mmCIF file of C-alpha atoms in Angstrom:
data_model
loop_
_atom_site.group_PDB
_atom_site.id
_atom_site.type_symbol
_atom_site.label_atom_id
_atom_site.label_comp_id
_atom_site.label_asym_id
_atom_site.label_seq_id
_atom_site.Cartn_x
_atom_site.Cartn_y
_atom_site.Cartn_z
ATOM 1 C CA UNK A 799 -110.293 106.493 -57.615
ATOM 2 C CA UNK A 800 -109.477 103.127 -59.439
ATOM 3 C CA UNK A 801 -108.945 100.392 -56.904
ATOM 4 C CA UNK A 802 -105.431 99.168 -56.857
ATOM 5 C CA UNK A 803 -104.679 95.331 -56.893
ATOM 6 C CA UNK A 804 -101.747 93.383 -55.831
ATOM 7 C CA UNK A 805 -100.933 91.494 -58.856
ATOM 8 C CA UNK A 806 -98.074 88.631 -59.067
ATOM 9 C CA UNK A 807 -97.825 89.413 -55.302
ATOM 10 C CA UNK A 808 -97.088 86.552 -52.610
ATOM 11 C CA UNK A 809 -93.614 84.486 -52.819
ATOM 12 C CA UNK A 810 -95.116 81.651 -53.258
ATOM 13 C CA UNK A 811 -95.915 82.373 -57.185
ATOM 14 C CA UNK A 812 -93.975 80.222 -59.566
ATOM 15 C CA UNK A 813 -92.358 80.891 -62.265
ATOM 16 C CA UNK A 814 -90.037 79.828 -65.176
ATOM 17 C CA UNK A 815 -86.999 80.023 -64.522
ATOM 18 C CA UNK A 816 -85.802 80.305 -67.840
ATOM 19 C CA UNK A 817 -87.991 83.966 -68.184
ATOM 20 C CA UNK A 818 -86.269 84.950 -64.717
ATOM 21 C CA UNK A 819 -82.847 84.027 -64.741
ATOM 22 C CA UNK A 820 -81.764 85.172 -68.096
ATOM 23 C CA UNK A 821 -79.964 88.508 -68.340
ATOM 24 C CA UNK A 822 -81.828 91.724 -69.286
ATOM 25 C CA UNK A 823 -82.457 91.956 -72.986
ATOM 26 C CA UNK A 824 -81.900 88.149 -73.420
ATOM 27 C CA UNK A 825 -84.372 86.391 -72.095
ATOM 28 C CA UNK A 826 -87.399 87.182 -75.023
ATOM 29 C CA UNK A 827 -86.762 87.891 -78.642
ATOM 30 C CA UNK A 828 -88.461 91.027 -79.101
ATOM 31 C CA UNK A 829 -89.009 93.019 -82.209
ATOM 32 C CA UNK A 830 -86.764 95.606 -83.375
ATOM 33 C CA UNK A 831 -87.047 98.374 -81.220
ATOM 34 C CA UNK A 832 -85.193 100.912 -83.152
ATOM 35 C CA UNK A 833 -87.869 103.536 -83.282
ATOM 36 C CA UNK A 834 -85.804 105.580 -85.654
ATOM 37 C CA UNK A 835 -85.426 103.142 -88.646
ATOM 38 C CA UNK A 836 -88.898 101.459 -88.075
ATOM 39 C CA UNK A 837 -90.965 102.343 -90.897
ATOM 40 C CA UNK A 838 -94.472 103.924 -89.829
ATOM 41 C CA UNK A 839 -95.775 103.827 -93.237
ATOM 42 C CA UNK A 840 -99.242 102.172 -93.307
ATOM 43 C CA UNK A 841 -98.409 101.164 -89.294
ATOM 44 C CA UNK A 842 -101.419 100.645 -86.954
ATOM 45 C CA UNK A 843 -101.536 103.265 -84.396
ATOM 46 C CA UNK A 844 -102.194 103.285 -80.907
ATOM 47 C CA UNK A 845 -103.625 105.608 -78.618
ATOM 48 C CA UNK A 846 -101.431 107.210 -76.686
ATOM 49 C CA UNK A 847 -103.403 110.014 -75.230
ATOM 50 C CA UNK A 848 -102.994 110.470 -71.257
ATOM 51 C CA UNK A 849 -105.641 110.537 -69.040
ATOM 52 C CA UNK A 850 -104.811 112.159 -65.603
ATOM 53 C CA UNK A 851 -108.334 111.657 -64.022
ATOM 54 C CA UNK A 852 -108.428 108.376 -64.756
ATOM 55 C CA UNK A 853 -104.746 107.644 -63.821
ATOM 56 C CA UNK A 854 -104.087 106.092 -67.698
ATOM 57 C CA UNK A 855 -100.244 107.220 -68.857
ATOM 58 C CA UNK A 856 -99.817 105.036 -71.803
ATOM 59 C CA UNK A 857 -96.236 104.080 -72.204
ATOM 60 C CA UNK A 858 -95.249 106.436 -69.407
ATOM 61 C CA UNK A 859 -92.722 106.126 -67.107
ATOM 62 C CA UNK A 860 -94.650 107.744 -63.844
ATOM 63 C CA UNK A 861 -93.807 108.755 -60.078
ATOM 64 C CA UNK A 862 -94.848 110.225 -56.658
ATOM 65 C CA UNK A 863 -93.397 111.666 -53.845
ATOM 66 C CA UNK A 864 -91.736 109.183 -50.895
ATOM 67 C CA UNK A 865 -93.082 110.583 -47.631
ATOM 68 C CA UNK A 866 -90.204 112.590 -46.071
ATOM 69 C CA UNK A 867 -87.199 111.219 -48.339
ATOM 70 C CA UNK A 868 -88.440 113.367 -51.389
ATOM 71 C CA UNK A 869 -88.986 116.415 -48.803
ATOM 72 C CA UNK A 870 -85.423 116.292 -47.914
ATOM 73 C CA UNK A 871 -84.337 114.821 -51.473
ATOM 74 C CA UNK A 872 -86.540 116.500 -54.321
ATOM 75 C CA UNK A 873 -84.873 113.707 -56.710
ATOM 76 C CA UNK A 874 -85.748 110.537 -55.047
ATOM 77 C CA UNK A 875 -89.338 109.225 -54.991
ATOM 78 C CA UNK A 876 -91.189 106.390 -56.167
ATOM 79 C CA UNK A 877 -91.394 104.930 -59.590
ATOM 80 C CA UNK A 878 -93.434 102.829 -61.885
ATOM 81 C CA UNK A 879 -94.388 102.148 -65.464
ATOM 82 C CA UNK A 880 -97.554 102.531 -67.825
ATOM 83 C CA UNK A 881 -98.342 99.327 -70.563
ATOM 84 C CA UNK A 882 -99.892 100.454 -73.846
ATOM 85 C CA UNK A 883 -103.272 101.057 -72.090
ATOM 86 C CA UNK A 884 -101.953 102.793 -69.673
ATOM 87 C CA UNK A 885 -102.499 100.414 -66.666
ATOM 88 C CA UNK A 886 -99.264 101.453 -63.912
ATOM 89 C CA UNK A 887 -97.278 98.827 -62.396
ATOM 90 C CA UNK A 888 -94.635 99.294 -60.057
ATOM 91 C CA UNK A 889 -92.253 97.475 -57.328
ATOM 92 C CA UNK A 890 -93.627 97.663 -53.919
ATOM 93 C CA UNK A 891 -91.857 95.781 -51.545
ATOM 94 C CA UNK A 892 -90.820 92.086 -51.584
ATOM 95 C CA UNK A 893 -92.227 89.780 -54.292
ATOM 96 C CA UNK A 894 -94.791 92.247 -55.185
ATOM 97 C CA UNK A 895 -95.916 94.141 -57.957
ATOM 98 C CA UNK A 896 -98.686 96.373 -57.906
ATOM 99 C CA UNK A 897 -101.274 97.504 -60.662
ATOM 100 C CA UNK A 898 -103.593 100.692 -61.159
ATOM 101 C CA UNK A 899 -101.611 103.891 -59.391
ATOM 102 C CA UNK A 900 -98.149 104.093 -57.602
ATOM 103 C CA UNK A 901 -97.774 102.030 -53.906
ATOM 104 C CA UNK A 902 -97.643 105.531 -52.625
ATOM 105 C CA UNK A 903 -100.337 107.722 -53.969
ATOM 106 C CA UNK A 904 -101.594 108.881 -57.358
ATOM 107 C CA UNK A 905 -98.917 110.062 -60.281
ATOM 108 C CA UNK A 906 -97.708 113.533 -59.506
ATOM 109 C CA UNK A 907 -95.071 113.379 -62.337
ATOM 110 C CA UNK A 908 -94.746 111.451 -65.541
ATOM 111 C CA UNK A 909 -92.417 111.023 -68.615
ATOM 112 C CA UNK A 910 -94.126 109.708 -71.577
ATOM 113 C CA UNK A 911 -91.622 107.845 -73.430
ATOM 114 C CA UNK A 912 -92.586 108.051 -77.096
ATOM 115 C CA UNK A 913 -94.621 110.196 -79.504
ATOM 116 C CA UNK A 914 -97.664 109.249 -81.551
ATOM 117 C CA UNK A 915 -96.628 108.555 -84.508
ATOM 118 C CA UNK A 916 -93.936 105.985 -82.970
ATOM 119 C CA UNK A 917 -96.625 104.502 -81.156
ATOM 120 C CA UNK A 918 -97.235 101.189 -83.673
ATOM 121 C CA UNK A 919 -99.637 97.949 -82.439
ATOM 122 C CA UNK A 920 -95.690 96.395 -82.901
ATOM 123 C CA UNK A 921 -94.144 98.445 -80.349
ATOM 124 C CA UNK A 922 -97.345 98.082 -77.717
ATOM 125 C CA UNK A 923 -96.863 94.585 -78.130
ATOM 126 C CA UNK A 924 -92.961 94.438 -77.616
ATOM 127 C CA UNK A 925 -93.152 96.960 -74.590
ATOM 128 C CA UNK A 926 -96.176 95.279 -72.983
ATOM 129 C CA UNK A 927 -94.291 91.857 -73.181
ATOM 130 C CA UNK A 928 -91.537 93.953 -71.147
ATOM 131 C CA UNK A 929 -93.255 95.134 -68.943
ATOM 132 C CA UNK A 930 -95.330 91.316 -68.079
ATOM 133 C CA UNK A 931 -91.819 89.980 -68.182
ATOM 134 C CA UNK A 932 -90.240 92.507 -65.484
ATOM 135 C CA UNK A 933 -93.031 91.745 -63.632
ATOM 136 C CA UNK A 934 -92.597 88.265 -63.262
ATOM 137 C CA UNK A 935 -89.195 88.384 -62.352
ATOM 138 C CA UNK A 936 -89.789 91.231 -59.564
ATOM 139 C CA UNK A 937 -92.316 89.467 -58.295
ATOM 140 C CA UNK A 938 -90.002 86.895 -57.330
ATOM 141 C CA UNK A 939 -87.356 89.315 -55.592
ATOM 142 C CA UNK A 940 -86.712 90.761 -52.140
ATOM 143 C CA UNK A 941 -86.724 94.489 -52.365
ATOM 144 C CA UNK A 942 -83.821 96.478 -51.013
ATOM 145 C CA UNK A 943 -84.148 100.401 -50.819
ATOM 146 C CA UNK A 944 -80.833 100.970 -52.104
ATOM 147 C CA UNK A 945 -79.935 98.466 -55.038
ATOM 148 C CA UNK A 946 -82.837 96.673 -56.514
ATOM 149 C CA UNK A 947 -86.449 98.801 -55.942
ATOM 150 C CA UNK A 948 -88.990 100.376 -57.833
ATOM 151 C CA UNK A 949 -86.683 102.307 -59.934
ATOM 152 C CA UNK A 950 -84.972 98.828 -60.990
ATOM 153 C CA UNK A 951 -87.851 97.277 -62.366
ATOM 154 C CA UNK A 952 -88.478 100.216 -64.594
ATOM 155 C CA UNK A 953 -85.431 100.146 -65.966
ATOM 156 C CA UNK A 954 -85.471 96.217 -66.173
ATOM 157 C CA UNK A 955 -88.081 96.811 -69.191
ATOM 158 C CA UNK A 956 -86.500 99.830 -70.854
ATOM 159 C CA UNK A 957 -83.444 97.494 -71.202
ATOM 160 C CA UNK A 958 -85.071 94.680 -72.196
ATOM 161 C CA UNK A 959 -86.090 96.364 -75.328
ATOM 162 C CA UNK A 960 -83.423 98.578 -75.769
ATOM 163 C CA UNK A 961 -85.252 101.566 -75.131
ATOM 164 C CA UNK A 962 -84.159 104.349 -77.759
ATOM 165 C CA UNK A 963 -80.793 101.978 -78.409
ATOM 166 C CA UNK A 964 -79.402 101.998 -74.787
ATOM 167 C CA UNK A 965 -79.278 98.886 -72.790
ATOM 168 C CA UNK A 966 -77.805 100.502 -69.619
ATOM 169 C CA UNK A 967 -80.707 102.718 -68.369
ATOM 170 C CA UNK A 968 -79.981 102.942 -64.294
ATOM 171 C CA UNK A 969 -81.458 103.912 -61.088
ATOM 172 C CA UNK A 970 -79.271 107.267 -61.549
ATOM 173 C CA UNK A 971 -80.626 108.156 -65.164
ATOM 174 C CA UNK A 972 -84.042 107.519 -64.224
ATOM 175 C CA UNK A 973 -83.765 109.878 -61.263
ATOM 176 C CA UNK A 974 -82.419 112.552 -62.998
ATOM 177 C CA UNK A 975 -84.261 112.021 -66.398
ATOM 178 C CA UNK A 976 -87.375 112.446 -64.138
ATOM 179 C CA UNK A 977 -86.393 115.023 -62.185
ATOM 180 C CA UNK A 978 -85.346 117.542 -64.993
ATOM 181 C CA UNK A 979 -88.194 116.281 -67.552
ATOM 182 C CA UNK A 980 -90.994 114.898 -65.913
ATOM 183 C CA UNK A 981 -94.345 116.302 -66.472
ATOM 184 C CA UNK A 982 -95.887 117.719 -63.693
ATOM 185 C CA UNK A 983 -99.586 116.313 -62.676
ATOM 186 C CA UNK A 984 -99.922 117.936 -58.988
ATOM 187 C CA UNK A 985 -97.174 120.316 -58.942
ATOM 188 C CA UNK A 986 -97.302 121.733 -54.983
ATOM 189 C CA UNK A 987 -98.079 118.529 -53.952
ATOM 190 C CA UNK A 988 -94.873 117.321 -55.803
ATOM 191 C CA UNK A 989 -92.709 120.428 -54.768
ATOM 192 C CA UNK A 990 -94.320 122.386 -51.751
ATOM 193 C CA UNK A 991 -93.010 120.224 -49.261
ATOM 194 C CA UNK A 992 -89.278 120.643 -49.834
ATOM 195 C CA UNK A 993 -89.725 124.488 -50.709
ATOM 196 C CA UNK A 994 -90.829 125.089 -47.009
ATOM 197 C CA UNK A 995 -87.846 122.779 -45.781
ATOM 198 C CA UNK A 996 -85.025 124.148 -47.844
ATOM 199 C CA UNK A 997 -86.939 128.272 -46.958
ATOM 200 C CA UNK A 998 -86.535 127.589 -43.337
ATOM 201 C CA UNK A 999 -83.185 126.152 -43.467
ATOM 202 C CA UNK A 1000 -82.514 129.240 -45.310
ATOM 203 C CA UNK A 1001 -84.202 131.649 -42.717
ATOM 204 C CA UNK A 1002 -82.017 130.220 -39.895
ATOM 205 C CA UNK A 1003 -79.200 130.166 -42.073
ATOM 206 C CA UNK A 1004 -79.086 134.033 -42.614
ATOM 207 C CA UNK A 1005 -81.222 134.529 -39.468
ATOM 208 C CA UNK A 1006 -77.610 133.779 -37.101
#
């Protein structure tokens, strides 16, 4: 198991303010993100391939079960994102970010957002910059459950860059883009809890 760090963790990091305070998608120039238009033709390719074992999702969007809240809300767990080499970062709690696996417990689902062949040394660079950027600024912020957690800072970098020409990915569309497409890694582990719930809520139900 790869030994997670706390990285940008502690409030008492600095930081620029102008990286921090700008708006989403204004505070770098990036690239042009427009996958479709880019032309591949003689582009540098990356790697992309996923490594489970190893917990490596390069440019995934990955996420475990919370304990209890994802029993009684299949939906609603915890979130984090892959760079290029498929190192995870994620939100943990106030003015800390995390790297190598999720704050609570290896990947049991994961959405990898783009295909080889759209998977240029240009785009790794533009959505690693995101992602070191996002960090920086969530590192830096009190964490609230509700309204700005792990779910946030992923979709802090995907609208930073304009992810697939949308700059208003959300807590909601993440939820339910992971909960209807996400890729299973440890499937029972993922979905056996609430199964058992929701069958003995059942068995009472039609039990009286």
């Amino acid at each position: 198991m790869l030994e997670r760090r706390s990285l940008y963790g502690g409030k008492t990091n600095t930081v620029d303010p102008s990286d921090s305070n700008m708006p989403e998608g204004q505070n770098v120039e990036l690239a042009d993100m427009d996958l479709e238009s880019e032309s591949l033709k003689g582009a540098k390719l990356v790697d992309i391939t996923v490594n489970t074992r190893n917990d490596r999702y390069p440019f995934c969007i990955v996420w475990t079960p919370l304990p209890g809240i994802t029993t009684l809300l299949p939906f609603i767990g915890h979130m984090g994102i892959a760079d290029s080499r498929g190192v995870i970062y994620d939100f943990a709690g106030p003015y800390t970010i995390m790297e190598d696996n999720l704050t609570f417990g290896r990947t049991s689902r994961y959405i990898q957002c783009i295909n080889a062949s759209e998977a240029t040394e240009s785009f790794a660079k533009d959505w690693d910059e995101a992602i070191g950027l996002a960090n920086r600024v969530y590192s830096n912020r009190m964490h609230n459950l509700c309204w700005d957690n792990c779910h946030s800072h992923v979709k802090n970098v995907l609208n930073r860059i304009k992810f697939r020409d949308f700059n208003h990915w959300n807590m909601g569309i993440l939820a339910v883009w992971m909960f209807f497409a996400g890729k299973f890694v440890r499937f029972w582990y993922s979905v056996l809890p609430s199964l058992v719930l929701y069958a003995f809520i059942l068995a009472l139900v039609y039990s009286t």
